[in-house]
Each structure stands twice: as structure tokens, then as C-alpha cells.
GROMACS .gro file of N, CA, C and O in nm:
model
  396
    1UNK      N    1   0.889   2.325   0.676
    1UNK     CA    2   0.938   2.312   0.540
    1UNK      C    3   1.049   2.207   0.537
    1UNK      O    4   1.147   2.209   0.611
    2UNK      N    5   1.022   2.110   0.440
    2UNK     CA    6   1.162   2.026   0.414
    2UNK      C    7   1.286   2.127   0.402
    2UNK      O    8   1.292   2.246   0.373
    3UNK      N    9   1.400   2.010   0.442
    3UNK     CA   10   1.527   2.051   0.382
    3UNK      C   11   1.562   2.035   0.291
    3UNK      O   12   1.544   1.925   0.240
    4UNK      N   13   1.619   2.118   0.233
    4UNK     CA   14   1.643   2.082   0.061
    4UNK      C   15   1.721   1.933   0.029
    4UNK      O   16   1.759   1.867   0.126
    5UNK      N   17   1.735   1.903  -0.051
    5UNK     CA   18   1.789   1.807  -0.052
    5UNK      C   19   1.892   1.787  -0.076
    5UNK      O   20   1.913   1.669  -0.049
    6UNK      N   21   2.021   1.855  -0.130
    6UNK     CA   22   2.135   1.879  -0.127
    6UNK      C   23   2.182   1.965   0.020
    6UNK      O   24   2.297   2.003   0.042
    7UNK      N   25   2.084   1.982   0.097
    7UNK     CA   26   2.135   2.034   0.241
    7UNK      C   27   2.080   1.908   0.321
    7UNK      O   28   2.082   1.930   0.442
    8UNK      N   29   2.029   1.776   0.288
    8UNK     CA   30   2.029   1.655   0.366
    8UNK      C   31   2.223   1.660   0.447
    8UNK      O   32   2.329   1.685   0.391
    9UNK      N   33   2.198   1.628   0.573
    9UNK     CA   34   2.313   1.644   0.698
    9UNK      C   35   2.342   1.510   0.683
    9UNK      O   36   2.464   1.493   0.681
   10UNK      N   37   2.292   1.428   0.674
   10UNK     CA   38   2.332   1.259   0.709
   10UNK      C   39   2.248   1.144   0.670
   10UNK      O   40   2.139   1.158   0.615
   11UNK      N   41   2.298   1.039   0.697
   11UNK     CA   42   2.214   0.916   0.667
   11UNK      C   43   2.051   0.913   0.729
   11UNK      O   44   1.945   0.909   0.666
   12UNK      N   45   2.072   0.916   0.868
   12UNK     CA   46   1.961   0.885   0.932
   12UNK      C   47   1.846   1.004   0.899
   12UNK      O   48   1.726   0.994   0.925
   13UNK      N   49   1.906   1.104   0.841
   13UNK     CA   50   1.760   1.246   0.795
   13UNK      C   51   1.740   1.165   0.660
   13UNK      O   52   1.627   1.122   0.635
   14UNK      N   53   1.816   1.149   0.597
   14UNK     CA   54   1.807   1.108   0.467
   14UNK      C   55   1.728   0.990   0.446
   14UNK      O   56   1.625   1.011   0.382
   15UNK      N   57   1.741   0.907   0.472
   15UNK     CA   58   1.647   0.771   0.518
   15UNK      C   59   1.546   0.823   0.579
   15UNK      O   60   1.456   0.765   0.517
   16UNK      N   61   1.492   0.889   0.655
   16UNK     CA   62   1.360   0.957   0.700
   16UNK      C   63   1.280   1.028   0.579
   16UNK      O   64   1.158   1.038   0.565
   17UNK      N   65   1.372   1.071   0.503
   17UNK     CA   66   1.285   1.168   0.370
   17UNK      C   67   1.267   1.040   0.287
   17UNK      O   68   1.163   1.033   0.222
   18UNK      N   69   1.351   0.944   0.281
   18UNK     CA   70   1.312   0.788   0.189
   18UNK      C   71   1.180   0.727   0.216
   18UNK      O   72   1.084   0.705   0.142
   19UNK      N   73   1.199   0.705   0.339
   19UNK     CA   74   1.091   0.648   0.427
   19UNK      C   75   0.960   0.704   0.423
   19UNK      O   76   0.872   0.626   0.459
   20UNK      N   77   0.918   0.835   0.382
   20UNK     CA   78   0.800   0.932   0.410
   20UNK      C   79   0.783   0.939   0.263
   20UNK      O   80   0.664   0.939   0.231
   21UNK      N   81   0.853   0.945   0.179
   21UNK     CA   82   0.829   0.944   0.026
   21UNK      C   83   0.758   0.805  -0.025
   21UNK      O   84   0.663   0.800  -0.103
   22UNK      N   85   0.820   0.702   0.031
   22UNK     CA   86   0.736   0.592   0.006
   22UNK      C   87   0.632   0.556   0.038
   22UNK      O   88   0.534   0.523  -0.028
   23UNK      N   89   0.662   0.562   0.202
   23UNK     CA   90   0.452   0.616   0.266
   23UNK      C   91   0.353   0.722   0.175
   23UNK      O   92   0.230   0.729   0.165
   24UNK      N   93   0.451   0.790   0.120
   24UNK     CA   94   0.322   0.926   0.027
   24UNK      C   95   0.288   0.781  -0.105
   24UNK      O   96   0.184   0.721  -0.132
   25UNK      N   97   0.440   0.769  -0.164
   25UNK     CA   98   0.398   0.686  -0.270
   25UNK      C   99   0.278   0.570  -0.238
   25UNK      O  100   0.191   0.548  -0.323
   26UNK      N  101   0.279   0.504  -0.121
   26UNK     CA  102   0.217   0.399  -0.129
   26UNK      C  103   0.069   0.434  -0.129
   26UNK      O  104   0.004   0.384  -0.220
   27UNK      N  105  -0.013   0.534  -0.015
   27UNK     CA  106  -0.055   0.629  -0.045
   27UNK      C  107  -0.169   0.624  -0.192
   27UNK      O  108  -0.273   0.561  -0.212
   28UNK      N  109  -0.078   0.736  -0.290
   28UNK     CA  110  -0.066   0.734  -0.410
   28UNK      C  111  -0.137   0.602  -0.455
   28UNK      O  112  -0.251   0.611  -0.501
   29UNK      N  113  -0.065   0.454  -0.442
   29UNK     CA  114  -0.116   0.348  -0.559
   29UNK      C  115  -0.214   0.260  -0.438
   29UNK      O  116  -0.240   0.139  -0.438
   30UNK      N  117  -0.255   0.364  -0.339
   30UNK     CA  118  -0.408   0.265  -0.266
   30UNK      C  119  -0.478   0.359  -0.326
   30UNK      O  120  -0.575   0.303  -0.377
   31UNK      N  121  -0.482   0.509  -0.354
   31UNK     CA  122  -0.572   0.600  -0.444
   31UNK      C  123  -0.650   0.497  -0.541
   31UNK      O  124  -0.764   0.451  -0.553
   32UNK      N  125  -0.510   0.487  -0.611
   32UNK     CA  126  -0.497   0.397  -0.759
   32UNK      C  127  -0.604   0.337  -0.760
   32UNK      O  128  -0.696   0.343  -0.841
   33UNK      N  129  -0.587   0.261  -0.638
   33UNK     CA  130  -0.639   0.118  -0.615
   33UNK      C  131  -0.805   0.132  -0.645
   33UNK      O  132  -0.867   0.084  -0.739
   34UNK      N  133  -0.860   0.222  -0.524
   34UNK     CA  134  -1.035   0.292  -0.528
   34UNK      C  135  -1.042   0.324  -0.714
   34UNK      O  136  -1.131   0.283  -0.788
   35UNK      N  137  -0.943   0.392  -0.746
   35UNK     CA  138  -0.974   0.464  -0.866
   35UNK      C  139  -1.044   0.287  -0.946
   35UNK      O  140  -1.158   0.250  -0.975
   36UNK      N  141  -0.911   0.223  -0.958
   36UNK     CA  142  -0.945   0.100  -1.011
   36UNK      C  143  -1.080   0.019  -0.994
   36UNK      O  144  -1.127  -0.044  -1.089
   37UNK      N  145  -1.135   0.023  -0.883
   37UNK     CA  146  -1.231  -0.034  -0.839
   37UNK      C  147  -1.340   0.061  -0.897
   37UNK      O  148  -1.432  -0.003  -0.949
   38UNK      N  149  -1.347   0.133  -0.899
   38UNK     CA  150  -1.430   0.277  -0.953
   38UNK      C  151  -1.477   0.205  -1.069
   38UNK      O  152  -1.583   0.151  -1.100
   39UNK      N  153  -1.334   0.226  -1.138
   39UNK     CA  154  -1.333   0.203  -1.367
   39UNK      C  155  -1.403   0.072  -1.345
   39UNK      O  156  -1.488   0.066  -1.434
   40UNK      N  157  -1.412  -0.090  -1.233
   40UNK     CA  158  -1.474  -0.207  -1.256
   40UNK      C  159  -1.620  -0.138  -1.255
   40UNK      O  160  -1.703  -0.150  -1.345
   41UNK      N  161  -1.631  -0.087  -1.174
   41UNK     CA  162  -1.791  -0.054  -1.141
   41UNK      C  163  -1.845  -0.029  -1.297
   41UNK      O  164  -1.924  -0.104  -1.355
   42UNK      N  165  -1.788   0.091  -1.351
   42UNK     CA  166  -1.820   0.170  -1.438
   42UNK      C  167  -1.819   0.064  -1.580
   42UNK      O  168  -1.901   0.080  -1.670
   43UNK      N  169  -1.713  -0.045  -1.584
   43UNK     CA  170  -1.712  -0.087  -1.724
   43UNK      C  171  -1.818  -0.232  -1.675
   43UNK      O  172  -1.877  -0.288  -1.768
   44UNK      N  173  -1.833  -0.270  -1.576
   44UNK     CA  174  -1.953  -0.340  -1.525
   44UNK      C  175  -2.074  -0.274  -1.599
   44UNK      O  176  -2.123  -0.347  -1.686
   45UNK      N  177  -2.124  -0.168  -1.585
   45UNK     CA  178  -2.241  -0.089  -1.617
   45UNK      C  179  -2.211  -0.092  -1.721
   45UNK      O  180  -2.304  -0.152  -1.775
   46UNK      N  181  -2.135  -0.066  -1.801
   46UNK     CA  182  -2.135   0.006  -1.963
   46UNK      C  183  -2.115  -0.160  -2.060
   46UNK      O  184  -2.132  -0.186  -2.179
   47UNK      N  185  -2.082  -0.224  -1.970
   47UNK     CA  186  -1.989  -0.365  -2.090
   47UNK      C  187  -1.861  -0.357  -2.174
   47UNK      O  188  -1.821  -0.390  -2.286
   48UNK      N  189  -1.817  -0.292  -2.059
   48UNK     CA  190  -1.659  -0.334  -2.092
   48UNK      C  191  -1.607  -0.403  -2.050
   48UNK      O  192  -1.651  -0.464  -1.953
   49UNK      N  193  -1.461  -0.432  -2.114
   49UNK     CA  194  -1.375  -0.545  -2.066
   49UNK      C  195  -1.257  -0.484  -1.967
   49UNK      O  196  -1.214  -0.369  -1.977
   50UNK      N  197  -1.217  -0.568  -1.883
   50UNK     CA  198  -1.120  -0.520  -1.809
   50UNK      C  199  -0.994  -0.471  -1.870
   50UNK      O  200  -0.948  -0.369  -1.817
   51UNK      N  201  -0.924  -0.524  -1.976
   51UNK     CA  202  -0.849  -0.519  -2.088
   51UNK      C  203  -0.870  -0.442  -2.211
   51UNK      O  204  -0.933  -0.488  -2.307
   52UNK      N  205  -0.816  -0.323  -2.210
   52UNK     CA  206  -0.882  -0.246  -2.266
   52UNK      C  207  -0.696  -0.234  -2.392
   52UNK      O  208  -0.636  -0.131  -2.363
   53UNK      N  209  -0.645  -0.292  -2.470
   53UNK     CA  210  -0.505  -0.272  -2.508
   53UNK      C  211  -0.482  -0.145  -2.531
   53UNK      O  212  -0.375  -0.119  -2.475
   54UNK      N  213  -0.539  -0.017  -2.602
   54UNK     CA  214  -0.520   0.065  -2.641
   54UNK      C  215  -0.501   0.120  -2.530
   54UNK      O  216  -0.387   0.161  -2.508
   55UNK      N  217  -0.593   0.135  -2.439
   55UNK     CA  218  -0.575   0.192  -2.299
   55UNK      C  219  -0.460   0.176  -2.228
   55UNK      O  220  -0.407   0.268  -2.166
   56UNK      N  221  -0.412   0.048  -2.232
   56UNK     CA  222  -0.296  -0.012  -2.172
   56UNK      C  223  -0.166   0.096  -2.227
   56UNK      O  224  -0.074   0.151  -2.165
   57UNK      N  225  -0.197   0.097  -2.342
   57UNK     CA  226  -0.047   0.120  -2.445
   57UNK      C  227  -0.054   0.291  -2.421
   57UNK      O  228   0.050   0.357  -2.431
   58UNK      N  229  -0.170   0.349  -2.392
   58UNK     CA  230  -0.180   0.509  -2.360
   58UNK      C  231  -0.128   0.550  -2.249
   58UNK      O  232  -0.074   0.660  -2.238
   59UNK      N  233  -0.141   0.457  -2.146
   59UNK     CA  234  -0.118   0.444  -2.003
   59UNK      C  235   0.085   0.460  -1.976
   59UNK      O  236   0.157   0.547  -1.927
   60UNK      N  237   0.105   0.333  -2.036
   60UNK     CA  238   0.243   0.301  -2.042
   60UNK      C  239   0.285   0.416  -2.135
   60UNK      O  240   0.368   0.487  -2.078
   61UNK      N  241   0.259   0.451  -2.240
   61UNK     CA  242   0.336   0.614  -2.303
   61UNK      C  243   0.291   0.702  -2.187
   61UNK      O  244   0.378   0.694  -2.101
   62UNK      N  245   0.213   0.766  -2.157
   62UNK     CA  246   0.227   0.846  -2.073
   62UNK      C  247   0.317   0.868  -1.939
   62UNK      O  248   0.355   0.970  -1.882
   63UNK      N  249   0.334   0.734  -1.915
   63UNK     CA  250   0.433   0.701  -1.812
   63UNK      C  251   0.590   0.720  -1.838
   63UNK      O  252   0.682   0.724  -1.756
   64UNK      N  253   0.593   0.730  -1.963
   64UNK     CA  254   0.720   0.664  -2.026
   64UNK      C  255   0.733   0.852  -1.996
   64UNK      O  256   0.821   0.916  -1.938
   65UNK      N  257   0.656   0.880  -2.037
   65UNK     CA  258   0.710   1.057  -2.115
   65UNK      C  259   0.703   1.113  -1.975
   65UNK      O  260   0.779   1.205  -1.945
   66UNK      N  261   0.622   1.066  -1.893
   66UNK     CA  262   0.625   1.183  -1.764
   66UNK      C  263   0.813   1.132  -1.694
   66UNK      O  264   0.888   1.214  -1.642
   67UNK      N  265   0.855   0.957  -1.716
   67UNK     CA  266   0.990   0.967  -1.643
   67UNK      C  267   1.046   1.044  -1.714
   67UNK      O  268   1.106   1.137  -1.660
   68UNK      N  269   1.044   1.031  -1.864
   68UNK     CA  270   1.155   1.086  -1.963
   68UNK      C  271   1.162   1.273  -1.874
   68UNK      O  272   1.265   1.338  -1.859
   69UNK      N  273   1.042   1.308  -1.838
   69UNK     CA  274   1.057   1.492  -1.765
   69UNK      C  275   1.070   1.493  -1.691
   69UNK      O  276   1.045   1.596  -1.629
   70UNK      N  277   1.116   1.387  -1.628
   70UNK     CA  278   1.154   1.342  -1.442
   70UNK      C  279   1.312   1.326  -1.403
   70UNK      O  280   1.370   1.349  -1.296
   71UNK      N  281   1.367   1.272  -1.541
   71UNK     CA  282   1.490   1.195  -1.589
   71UNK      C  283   1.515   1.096  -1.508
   71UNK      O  284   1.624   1.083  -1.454
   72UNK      N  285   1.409   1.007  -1.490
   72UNK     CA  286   1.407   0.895  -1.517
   72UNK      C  287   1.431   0.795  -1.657
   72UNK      O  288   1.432   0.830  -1.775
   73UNK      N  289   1.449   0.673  -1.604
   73UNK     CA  290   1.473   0.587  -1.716
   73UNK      C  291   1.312   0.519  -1.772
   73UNK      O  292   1.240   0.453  -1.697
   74UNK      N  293   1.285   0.542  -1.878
   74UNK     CA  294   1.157   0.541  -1.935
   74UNK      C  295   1.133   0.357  -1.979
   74UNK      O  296   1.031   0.299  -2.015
   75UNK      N  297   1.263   0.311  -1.959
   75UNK     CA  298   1.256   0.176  -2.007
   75UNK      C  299   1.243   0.080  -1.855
   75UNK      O  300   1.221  -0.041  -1.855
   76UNK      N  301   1.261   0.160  -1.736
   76UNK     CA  302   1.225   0.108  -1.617
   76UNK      C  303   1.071   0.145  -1.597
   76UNK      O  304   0.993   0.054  -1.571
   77UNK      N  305   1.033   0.254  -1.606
   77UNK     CA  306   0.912   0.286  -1.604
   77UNK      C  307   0.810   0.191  -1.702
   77UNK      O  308   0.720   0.140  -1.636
   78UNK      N  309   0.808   0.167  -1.803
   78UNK     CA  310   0.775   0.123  -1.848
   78UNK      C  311   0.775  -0.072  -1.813
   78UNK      O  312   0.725  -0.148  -1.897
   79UNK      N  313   0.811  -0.104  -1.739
   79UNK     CA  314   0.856  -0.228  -1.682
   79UNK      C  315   0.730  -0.211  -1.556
   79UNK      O  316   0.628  -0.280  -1.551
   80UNK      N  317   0.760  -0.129  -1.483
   80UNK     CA  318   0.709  -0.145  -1.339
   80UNK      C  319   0.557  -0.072  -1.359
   80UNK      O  320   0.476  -0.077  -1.266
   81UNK      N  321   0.527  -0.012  -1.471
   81UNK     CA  322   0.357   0.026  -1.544
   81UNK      C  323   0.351  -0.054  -1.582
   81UNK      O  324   0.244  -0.088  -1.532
   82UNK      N  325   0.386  -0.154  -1.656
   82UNK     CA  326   0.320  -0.256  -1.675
   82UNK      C  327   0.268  -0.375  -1.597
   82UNK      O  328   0.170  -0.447  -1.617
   83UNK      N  329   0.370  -0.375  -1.494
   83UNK     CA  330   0.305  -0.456  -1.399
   83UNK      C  331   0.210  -0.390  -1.314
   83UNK      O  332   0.103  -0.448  -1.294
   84UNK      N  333   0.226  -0.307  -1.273
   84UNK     CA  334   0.112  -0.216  -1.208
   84UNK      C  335  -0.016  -0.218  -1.279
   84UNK      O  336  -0.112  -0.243  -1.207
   85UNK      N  337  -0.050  -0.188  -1.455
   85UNK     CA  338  -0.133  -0.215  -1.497
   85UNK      C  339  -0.208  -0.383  -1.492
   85UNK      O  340  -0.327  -0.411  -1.478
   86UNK      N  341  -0.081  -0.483  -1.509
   86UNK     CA  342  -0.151  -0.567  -1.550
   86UNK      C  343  -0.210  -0.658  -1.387
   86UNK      O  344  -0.288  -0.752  -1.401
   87UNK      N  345  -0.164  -0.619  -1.243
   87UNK     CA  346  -0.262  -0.631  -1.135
   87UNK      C  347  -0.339  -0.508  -1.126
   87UNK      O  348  -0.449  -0.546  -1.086
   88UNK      N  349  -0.341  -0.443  -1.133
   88UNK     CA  350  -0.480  -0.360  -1.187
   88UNK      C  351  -0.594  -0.411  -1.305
   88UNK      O  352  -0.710  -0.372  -1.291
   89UNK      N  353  -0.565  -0.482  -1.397
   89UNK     CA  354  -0.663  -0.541  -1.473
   89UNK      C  355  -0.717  -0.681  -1.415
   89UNK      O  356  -0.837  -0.705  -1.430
   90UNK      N  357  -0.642  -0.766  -1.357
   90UNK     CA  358  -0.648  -0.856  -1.280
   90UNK      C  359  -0.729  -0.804  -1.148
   90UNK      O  360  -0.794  -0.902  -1.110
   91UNK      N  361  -0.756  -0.685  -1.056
   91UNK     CA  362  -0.824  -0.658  -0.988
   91UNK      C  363  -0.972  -0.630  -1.035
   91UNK      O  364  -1.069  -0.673  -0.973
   92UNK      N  365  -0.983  -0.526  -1.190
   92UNK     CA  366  -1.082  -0.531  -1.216
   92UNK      C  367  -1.170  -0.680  -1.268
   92UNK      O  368  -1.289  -0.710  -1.261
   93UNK      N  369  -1.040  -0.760  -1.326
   93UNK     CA  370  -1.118  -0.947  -1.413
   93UNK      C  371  -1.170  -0.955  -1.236
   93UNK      O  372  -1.291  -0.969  -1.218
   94UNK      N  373  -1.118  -0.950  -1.165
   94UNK     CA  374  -1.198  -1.042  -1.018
   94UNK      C  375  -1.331  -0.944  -1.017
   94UNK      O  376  -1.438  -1.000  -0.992
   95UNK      N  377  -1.333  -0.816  -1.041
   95UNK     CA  378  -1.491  -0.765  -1.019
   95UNK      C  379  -1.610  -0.783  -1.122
   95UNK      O  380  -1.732  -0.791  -1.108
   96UNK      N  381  -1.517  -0.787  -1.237
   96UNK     CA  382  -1.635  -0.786  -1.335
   96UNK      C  383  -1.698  -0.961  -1.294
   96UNK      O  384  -1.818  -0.987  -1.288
   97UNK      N  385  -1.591  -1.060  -1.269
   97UNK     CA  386  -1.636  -1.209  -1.241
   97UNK      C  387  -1.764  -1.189  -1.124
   97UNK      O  388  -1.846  -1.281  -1.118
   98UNK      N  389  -1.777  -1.099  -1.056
   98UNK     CA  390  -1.852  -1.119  -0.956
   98UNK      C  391  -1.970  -1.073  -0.991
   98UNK      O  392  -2.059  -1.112  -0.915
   99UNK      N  393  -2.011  -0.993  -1.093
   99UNK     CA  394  -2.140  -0.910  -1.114
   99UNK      C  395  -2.189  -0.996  -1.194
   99UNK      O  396  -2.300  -0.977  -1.245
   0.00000   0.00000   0.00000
């Protein structure tokens, strides 16, 4: 079981729980990544566009509201989803170019 985190002893544990959180996170946005490749496949088949705005703008609120219950800053979140979305749409423009 982790240590809580207000019972972190020092730098060097503390930087170890940094370090392993970001490996989970990174993790996390190679998921992303398959998922992404998935939605090209799928809007390949159906005729969609990689750019979907509404989608975009559902994406980024949802993000916004999950920091806002995180207490996070929703106006950073919203910065770093958007770039995340917009090489994610840029991954799917390179698949749909290929089919």
C-alpha cells in the first residue's frame, strides 16, 4: 500500500511517487493514443472527418469540469486538452490521408 501522502518522509520517496505517477500518466495517453487510432479506423469506415468541432468543444468541457472536481485550474486544463486534442486530430488527418 502507498504512503499517504501527507506521511511522504522526504524528497527522494517523494520524487519516486512523482516519477511512477507520470509513468501511470504516460501510460494513460499511449491508451489514448490506440483509442485514437481506433476512432481513425472507425470514421475511415463511416466518412468522417478527423475534426469533429462539437466533439472538440465536449471534450475540452468535460475536462474543464473533471479539473474544476480535482481542484485543479480548469483554465490550464483546458490549454493542455487542447493541445492533446489537436495532435490527436493531426494523428487521425495522417490516417484518414492514407486510406
Amino acid at each position: 500500500m502507498k504512503t499517504p501522502i501527507h506521511d511522504i518522509p522526504d524528497m527522494d520517496t517523494l520524487r519516486d511517487r512523482i516519477d511512477a505517477l507520470d509513468a501511470a500518466l504516460i501510460a494513460l495517453l499511449g491508451e489514448r493514443r490506440l483509442l485514437i487510432d481506433q476512432a481513425a479506423r472507425i470514421k475511415r469506415r463511416i466518412g468522417l472527418p478527423a475534426r469533429i468541432d462539437a466533439r472538440v468543444e465536449e471534450v475540452v468541457a468535460n475536462a474543464r469540469r473533471h479539473a474544476a472536481d480535482q481542484g485543479l485550474d480548469p483554465e490550464l486544463i483546458d490549454r493542455i486538452w487542447r493541445q492533446l486534442i489537436e495532435a490527436a486530430i493531426a494523428q487521425e488527418d495522417a490516417q484518414l490521408a492514407q486510406g
